[in-house]
Coordinates of C-alpha atoms in Angstrom, one line a residue:
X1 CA 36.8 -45.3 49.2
X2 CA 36.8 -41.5 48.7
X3 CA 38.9 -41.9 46.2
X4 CA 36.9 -44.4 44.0
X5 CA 33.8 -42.0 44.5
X6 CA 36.0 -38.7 43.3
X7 CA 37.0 -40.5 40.3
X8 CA 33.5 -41.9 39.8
X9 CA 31.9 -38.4 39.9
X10 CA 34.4 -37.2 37.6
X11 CA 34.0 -39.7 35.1
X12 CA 30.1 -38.7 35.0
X13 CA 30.6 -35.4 35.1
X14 CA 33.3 -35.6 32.0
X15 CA 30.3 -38.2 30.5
X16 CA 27.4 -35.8 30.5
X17 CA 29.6 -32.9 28.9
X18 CA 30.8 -35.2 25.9
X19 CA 27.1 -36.1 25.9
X20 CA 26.0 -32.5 26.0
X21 CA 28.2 -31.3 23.4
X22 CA 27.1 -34.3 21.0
X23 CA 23.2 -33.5 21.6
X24 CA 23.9 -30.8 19.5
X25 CA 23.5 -31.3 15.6
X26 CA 26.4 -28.9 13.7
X27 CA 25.7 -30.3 10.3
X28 CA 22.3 -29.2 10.3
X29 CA 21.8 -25.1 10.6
X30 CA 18.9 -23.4 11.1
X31 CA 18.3 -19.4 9.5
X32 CA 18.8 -17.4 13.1
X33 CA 18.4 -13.4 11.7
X34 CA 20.0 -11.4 9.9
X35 CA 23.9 -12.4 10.5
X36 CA 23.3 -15.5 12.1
X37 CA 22.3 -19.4 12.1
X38 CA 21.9 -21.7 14.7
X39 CA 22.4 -25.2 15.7
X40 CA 20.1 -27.2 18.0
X41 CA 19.7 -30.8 19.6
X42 CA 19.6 -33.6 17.3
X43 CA 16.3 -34.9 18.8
X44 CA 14.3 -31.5 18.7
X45 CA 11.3 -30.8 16.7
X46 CA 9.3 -27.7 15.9
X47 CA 12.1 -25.1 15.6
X48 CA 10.4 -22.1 14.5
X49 CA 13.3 -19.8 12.9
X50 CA 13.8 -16.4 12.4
X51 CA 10.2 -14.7 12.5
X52 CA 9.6 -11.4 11.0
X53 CA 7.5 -8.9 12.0
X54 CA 6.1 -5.6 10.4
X55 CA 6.2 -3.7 13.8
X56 CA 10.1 -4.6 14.5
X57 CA 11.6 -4.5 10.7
X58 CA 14.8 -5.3 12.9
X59 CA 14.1 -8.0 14.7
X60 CA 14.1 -11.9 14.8
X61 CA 12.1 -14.3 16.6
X62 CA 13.0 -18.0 16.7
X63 CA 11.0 -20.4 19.0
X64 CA 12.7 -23.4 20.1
X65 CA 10.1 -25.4 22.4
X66 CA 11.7 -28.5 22.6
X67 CA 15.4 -27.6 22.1
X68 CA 18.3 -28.0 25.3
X69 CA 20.9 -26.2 23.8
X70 CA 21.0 -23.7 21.0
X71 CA 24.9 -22.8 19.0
X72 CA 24.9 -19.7 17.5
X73 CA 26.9 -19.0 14.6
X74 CA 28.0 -15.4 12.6
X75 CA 28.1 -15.4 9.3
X76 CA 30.3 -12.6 7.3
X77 CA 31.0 -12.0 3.4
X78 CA 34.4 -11.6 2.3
X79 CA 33.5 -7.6 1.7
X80 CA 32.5 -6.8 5.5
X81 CA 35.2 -5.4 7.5
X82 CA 34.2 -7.0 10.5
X83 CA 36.5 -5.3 13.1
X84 CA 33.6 -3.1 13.1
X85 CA 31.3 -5.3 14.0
X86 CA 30.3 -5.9 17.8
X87 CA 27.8 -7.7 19.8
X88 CA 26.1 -8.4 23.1
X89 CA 24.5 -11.5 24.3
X90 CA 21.6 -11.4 27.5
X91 CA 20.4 -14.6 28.5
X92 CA 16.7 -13.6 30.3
X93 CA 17.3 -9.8 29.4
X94 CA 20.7 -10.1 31.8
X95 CA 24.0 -9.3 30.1
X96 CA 26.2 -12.0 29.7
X97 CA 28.8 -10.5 27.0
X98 CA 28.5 -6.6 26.5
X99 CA 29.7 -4.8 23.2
X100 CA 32.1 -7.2 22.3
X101 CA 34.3 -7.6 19.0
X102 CA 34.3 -10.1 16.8
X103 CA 37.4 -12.6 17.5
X104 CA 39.6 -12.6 13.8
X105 CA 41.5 -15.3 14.4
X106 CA 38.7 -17.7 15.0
X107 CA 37.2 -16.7 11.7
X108 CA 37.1 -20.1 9.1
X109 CA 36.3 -20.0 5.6
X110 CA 32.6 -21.8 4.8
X111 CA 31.4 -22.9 1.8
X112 CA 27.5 -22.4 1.8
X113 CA 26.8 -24.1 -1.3
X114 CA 25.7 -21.1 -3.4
X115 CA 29.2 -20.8 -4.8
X116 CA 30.4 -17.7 -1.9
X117 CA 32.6 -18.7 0.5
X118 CA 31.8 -16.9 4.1
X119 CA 33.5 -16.0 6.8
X120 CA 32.2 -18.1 9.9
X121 CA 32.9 -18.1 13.9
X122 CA 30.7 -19.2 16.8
X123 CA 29.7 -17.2 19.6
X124 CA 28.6 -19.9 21.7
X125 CA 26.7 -22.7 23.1
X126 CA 23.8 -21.7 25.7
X127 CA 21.3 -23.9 27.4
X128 CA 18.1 -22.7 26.6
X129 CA 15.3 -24.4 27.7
X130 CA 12.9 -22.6 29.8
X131 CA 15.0 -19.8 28.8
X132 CA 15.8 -16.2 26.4
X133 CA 18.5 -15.6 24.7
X134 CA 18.6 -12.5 23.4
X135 CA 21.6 -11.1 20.7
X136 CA 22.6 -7.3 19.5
X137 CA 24.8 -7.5 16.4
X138 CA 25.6 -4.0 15.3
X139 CA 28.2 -2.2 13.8
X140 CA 30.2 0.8 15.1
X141 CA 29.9 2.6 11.6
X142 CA 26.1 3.0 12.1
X143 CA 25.5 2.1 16.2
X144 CA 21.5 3.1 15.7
X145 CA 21.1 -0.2 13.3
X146 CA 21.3 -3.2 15.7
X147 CA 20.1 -6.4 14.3
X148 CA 18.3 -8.3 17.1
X149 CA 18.3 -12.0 17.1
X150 CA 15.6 -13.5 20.3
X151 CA 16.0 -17.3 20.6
X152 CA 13.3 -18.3 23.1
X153 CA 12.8 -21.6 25.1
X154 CA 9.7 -20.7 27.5
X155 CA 6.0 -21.4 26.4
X156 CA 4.5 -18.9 24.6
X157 CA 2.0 -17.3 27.1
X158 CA -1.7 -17.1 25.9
X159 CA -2.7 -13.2 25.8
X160 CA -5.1 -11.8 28.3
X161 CA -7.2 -9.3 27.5
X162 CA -7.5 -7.3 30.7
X163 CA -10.8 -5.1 29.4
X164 CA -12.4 -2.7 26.9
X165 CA -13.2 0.7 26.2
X166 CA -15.6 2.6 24.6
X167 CA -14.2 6.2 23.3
X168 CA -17.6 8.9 22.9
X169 CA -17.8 12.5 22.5
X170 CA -19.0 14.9 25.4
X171 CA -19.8 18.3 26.0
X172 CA -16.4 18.9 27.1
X173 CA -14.8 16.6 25.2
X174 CA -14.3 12.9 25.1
X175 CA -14.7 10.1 28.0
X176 CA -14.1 6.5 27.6
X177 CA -16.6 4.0 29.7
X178 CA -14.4 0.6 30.6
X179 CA -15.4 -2.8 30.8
X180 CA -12.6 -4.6 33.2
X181 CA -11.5 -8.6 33.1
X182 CA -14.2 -9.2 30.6
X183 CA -15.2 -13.1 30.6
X184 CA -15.6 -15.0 27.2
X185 CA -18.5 -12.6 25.8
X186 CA -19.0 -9.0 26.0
X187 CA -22.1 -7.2 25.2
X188 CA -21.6 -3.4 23.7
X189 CA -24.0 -0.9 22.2
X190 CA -22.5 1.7 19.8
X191 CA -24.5 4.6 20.1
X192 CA -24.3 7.9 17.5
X193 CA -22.3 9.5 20.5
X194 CA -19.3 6.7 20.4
X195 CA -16.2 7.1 18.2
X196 CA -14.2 4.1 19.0
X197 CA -13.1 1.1 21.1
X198 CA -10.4 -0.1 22.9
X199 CA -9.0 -3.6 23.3
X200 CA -6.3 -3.7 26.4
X201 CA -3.9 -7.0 26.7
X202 CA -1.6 -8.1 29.7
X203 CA 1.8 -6.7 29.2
X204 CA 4.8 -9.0 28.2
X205 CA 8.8 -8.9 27.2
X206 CA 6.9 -10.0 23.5
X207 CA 4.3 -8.0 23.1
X208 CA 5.5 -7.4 19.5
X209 CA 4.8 -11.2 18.7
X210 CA 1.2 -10.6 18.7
X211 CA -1.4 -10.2 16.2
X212 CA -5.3 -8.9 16.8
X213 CA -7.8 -9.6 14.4
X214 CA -11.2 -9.6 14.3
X215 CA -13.8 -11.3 12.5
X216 CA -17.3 -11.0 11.4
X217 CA -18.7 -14.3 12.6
X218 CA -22.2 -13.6 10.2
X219 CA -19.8 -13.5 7.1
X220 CA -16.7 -15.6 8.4
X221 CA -14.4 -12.5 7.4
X222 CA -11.6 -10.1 9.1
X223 CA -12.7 -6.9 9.4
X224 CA -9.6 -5.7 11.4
X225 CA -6.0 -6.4 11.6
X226 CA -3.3 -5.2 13.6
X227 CA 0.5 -6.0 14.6
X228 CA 1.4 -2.4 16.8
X229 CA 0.4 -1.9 20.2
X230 CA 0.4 1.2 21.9
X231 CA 1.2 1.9 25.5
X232 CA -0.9 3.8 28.6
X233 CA -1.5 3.6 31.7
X234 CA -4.8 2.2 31.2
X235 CA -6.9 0.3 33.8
X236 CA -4.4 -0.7 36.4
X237 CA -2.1 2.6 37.8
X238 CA 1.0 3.1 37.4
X239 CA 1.4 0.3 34.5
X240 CA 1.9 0.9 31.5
X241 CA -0.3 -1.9 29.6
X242 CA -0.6 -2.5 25.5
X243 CA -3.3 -1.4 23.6
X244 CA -5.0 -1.3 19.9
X245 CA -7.7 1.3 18.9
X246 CA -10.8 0.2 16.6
X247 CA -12.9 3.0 14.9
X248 CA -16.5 2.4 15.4
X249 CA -17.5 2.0 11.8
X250 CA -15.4 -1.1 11.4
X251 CA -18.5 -2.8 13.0
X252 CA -20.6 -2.3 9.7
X253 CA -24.0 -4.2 11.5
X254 CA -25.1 -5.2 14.8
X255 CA -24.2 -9.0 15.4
X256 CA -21.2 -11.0 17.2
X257 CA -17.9 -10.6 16.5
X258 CA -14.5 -12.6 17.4
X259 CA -11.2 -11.2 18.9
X260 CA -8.2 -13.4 18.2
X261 CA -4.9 -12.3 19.8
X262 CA -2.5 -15.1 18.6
X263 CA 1.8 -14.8 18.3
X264 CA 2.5 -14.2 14.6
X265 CA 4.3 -17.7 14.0
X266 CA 4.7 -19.3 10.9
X267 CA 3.5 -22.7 12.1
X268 CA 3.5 -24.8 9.0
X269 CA 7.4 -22.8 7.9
X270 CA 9.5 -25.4 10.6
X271 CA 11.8 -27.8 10.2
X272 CA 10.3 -31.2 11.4
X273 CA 6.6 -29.8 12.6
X274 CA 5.2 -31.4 14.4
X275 CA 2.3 -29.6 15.8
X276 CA -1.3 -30.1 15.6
X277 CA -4.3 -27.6 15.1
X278 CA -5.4 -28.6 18.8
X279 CA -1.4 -27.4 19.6
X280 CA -1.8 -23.7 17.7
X281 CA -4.8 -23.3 19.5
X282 CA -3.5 -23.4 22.8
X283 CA -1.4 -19.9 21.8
X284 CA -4.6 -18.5 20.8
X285 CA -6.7 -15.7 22.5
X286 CA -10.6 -15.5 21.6
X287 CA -13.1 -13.5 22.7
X288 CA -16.6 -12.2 21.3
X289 CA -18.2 -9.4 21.1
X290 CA -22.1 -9.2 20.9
X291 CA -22.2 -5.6 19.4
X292 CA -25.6 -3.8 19.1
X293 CA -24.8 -0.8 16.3
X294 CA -27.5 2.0 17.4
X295 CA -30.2 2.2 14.4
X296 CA -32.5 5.5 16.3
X297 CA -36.3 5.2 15.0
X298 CA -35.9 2.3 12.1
X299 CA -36.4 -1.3 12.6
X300 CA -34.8 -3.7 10.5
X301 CA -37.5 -4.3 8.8
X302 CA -38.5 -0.8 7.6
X303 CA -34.2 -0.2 6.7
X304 CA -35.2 -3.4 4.4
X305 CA -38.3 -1.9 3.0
X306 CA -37.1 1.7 2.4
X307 CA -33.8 0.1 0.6
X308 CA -35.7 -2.1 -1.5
X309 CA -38.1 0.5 -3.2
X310 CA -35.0 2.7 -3.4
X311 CA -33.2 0.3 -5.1
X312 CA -36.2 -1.0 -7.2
X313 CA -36.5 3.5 -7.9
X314 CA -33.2 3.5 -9.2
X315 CA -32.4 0.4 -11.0
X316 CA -35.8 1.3 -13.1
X317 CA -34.8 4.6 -13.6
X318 CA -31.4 3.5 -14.5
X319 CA -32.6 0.9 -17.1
X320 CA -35.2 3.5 -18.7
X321 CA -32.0 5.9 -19.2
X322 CA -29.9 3.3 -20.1
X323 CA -33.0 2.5 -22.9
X324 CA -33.2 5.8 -24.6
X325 CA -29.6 6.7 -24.0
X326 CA -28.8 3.3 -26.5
X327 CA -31.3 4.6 -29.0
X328 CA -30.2 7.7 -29.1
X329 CA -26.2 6.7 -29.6
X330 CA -27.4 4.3 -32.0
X331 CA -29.3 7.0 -34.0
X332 CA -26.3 9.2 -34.1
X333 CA -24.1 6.1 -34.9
X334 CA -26.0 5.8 -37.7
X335 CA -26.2 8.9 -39.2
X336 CA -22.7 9.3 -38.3
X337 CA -22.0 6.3 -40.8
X338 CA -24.2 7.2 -43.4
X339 CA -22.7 10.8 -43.8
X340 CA -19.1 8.9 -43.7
X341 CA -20.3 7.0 -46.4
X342 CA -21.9 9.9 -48.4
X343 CA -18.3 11.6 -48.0
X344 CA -16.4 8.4 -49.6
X345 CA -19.0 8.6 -52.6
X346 CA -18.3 12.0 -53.2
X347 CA -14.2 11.6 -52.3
X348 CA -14.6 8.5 -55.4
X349 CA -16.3 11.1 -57.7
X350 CA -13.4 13.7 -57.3
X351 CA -11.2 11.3 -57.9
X352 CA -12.7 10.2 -60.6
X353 CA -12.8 13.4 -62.1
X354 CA -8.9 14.1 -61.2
X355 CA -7.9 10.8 -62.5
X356 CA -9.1 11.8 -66.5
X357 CA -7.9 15.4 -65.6
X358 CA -4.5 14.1 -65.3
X359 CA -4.6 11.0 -68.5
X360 CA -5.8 14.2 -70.5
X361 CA -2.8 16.8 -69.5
X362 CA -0.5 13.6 -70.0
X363 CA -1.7 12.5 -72.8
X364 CA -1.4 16.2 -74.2
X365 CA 2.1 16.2 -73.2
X366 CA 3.0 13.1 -75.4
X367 CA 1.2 14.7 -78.4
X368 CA 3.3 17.8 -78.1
X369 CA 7.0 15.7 -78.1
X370 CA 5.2 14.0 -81.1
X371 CA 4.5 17.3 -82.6
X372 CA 8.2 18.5 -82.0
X373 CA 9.5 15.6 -83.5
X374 CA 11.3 14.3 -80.7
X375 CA 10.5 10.9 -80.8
X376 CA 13.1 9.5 -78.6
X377 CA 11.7 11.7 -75.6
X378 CA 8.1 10.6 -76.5
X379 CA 8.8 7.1 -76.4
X380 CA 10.2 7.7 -73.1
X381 CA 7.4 9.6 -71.8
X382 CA 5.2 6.8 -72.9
X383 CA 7.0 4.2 -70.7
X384 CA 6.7 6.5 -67.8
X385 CA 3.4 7.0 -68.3
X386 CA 2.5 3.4 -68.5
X387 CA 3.7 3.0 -65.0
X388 CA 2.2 5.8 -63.8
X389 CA -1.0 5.0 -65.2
X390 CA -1.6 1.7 -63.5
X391 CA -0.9 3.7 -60.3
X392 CA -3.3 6.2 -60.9
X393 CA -6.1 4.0 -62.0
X394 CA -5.5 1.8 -59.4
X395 CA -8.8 2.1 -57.2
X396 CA -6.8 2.5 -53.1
X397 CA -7.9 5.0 -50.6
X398 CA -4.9 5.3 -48.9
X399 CA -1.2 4.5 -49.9
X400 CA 2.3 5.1 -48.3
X401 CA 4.2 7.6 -48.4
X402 CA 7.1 5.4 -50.4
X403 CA 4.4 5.1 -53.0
X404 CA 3.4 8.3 -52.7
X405 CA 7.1 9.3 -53.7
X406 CA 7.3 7.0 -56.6
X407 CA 4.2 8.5 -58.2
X408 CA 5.7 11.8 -58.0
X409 CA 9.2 10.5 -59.4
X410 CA 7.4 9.2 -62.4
X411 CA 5.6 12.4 -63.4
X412 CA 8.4 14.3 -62.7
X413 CA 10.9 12.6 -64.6
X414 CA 7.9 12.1 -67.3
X415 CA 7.4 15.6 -66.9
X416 CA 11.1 17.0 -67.3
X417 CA 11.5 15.2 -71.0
X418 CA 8.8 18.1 -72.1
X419 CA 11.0 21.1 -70.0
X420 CA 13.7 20.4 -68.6
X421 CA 13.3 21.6 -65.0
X422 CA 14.8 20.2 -62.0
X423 CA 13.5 18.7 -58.7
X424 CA 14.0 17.4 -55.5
X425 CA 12.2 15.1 -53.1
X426 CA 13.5 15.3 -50.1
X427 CA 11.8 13.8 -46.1
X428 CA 12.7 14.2 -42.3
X429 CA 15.2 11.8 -41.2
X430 CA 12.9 10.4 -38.4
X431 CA 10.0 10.2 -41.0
X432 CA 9.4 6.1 -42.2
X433 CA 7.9 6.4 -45.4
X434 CA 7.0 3.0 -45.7
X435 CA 5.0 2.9 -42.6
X436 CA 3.1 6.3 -43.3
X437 CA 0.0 6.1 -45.3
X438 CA -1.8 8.8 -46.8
X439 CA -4.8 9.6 -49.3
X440 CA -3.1 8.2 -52.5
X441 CA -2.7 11.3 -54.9
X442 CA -2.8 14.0 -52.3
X443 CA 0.3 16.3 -53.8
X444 CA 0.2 15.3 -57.5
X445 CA -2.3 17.8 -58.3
X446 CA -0.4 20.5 -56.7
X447 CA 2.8 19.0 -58.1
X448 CA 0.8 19.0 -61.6
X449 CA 0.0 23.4 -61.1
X450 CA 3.8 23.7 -60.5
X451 CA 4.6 22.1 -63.6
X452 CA 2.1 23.7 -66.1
X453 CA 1.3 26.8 -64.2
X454 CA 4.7 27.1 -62.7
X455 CA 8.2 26.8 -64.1
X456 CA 6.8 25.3 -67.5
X457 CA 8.1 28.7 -69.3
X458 CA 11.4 28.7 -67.4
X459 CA 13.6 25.6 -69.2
X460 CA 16.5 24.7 -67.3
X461 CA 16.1 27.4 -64.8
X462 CA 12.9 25.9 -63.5
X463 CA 13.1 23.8 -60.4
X464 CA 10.5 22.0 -58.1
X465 CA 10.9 21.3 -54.3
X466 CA 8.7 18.4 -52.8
X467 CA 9.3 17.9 -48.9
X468 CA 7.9 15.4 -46.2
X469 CA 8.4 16.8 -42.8
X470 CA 7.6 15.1 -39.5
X471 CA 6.4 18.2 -37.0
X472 CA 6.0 16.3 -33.6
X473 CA 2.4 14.5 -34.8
X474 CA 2.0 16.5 -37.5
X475 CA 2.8 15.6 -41.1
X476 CA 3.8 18.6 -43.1
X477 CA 4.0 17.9 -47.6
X478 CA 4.9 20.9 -49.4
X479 CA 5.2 21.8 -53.1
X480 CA 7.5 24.9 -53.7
X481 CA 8.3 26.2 -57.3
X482 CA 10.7 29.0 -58.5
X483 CA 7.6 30.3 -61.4
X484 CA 6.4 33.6 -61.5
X485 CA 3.4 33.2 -58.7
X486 CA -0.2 34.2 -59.2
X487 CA -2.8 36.2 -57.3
X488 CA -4.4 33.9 -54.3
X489 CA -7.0 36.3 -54.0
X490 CA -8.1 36.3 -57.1
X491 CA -10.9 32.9 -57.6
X492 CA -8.6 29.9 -59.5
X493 CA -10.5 28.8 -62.8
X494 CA -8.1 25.6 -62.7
X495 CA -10.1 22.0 -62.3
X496 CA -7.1 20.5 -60.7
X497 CA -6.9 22.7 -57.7
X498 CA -10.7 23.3 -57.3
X499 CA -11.2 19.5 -57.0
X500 CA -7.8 19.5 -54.7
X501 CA -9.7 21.8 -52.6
X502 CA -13.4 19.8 -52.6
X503 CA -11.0 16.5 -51.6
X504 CA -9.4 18.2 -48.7
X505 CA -12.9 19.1 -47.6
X506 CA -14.4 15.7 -47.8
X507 CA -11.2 14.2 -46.1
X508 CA -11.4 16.5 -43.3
X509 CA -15.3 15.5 -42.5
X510 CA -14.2 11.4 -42.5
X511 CA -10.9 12.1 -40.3
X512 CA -12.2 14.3 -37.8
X513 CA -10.0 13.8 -35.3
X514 CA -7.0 14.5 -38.1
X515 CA -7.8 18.1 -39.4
X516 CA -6.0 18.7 -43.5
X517 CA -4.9 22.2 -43.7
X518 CA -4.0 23.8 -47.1
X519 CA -1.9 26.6 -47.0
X520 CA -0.7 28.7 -50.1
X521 CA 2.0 31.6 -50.2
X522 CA 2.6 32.6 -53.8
X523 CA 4.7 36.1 -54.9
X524 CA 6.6 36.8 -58.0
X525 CA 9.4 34.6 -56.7
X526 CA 7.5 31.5 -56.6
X527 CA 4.6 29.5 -55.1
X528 CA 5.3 27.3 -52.1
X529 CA 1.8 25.2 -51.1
X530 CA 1.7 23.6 -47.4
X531 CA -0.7 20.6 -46.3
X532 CA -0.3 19.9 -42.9
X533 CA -2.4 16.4 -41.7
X534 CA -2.8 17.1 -37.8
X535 CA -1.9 14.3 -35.6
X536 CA -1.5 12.2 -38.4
X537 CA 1.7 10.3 -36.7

């Protein structure tokens, strides 16, 4: 008979392991922190995996409620080397395995689906329920950096707020005044003297889990958030309870105010939830605060008043400014655009004088090859000039710089059939001259002087130097000639360069934020004339 009953209770006892080890669902994994995933009972619901917090950047919070059993897995990349790799195991803060290594040869290649193959072994299968099981994965490279994993299987115990203080100034300093095992509403009047307040919770192996907020029941908003607790021995001696301080002038108005103290759970980020609002609310802590903010000798009433005509002062003297400021702007505009339009008129006239200027000298030019007989050149000079002519007369403010250097190719080479001279046009690397638009016949006029006043007498040996230089914003053109210079202090009787001169002055009242500066350097070596259009690029 004893032997029937041996073999009986070892039969059940064999049954419930097979049993035990089959509760547990290995082809379904759960995130467990950091290094590690887990594997719980097939049956369980609500597993709340690997919780972060922003007071324990390190740590991992998974609560399993209804799980039996919990397998926990480490995951490694092929890189690691993990025989420096270690880790301890407490099951309800007691050590069960202490700063042990990783075992190699159970290592096994896994395939997580994301086309890396890991390196996997388990460190175990532990009952949980009504339990803590608490991991330290670390490496003996950098000891300070533990990763801690906290799989816990108790209820979540609602908070406690075990009292309040008030923080105010004194003579000698500060002094708190406490309020101890408040019930569910607390009356408090800030007074001018009070600097802040205290909220004191029960102390727990969780205490980071825990989130205080409060909220402004008049406007249905948080006014205060906070996931660090500080520790003192407040209230109760010789404990060392949590705390969070609240500067006064978060409470903006006198009215009632809610404390929550809740664990920072992601209840709706599960697998399988299956919890209610009626469940959450069981984890929750509230408490209100009827707050009376000290207002000395106004009532509300008269706070109203005194704000209103304020208000009513400034918003009339605000739109009366606003009035005359408009009209004023607008006056200004105005004139602004009128004179911009007067200086347009007057940039058309000089141009309208330059433009004949030029057909005339050209047109003097073609009479003199006709004079000399050399009717081959003139022809040729005629065909440049047609060209040139249709650019001239064509009516644009502003022109590129590409078109700019065609112009100046034509006269040139128009030019040369009469003298003989050489040029160059030459530009900055960096310098786009199809992208740069300037006042269409800026140089020619000082390219025109150079010519007739210039190297006209010098043949062969005369030569003209045209340059566009980019000078960090600043476009630089320059007309140098070899001639035998002239006297720049002496007054220049020349109509070219005296209506070069009234255009530069026009253009510099329309772009006023992109000054034209005319610079000329003339000695018996030759005449070299800058214009420099600031912040033109």
């Amino acid at each position: 008979m004893k032997k029937i009953i041996f073999i009986f209770l070892s039969f059940f006892i064999a049954l419930s392991t097979v049993n035990a080890q089959k509760g547990i669902n290995f082809s379904r994994t759960y995130p467990g922190g950091g290094k590690l995933l887990m594997c719980v009972d097939s049956s369980a619901k609500n597993v709340f995996y690997a919780n972060m917090f922003p007071n324990q950047p390190r740590t991992s919070f998974s609560y399993l409620p209804e799980v039996n059993n919990v397998s926990i897995q480490i995951y490694f990349r092929k890189d690691i080397n993990i025989q420096h790799y270690r880790y301890t195991i407490l099951a309800d803060n007691k050590p069960i395995v202490v700063n042990k290594s990783i075992n190699i040869a159970q290592l096994k290649d896994v395939d997580r689906g994301d086309e890396e193959i890991f390196r996997s072994t388990t460190l175990g299968i532990f009952p949980i329920k009504g339990k803590t099981i608490t991991t330290l994965i670390y490496s003996i490279e950098k000891p300070l950096d533990i990763d801690k994993a906290v799989f816990y299987g108790k209820p979540i115990p609602r908070a406690k707020i075990k009292g309040f203080s008030k923080r105010f100034a004194t003579d000698k300093g500060v002094d708190y005044n406490w309020i101890t095992d408040p019930k569910e509403r607390t009356n408090l009047t800030f007074t001018k003297k009070d600097e802040e307040l205290t909220i004191v919770k029960d102390r727990s192996d969780i205490d980071y889990l825990y989130h205080t907020s409060i909220k402004d029941k008049q406007t249905n908003k948080i006014i205060f958030e906070s996931t660090a607790w500080e520790y003192g021995g407040l209230i109760e001696e010789h404990e060392f309870l949590p705390y969070v301080k609240i500067d006064k002038n978060v409470f903006k108005k006198s009215g009632s105010y809610e404390i929550m103290i809740q664990p920072l759970i992601k209840w709706t980020g599960c697998m399988d939830c299956d919890i209610s609002a009626k469940d959450i609310e069981k984890y929750i802590t509230r408490h209100t605060l009827s707050i009376t903010v000290d207002e000395e000798n106004y009532t509300k009433k008269e706070l109203f008043i005194y704000a209103f005509i304020v208000a009513f002062a400034i918003g009339l003297a605000f739109l009366v400014i606003l009035y005359f400021t408009k009209k004023r702007n607008k006056k200004k505009l105005a004139e602004k655009e009128q004179q911009k339009n007067m200086a347009k008129l007057q940039l058309n006239s000089i141009r309208s004088q330059l433009n004949p200027h030029f057909l005339f000298n050209a047109l003097s030019g073609i009479q003199n090859l006709m004079n000399k007989n050399e009717i081959d050149n003139a022809n040729k000079y005629l065909s440049k000039f047609a060209r040139l002519t249709r650019n001239v007369l064509d009516d644009k403010e502003l022109i590129s710089l590409s078109q700019e250097k065609t112009l100046l190719d034509d006269y040139l080479q128009m030019e040369q059939l009469r003298f003989g001279f050489k040029y160059e046009i030459n530009h900055s690397e960096n310098l786009g001259l199809d992208n740069i638009e300037i006042p269409s016949m800026l140089l020619q006029p000082f390219v025109e002087n150079a010519v007739k006043h210039g190297i006209s007498q010098k043949g062969t040996d005369g030569k003209i130097m045209i340059t566009f230089i980019k000078h960090a914003n600043d476009l630089v053109l320059t007309v140098a000639d070899n001639g035998n210079g002239f006297d720049t202090e002496k007054t220049n009787n020349g109509l070219g360069l005296l209506l070069s001169n009234n255009r530069i002055a026009l253009l510099n009242s329309i772009y006023k934020e992109n000054r034209f500066t005319l610079a000329i350097q003339s000695t018996t070596k030759g005449t070299k004339i800058s214009l420099t259009l600031t912040d033109w690029l």
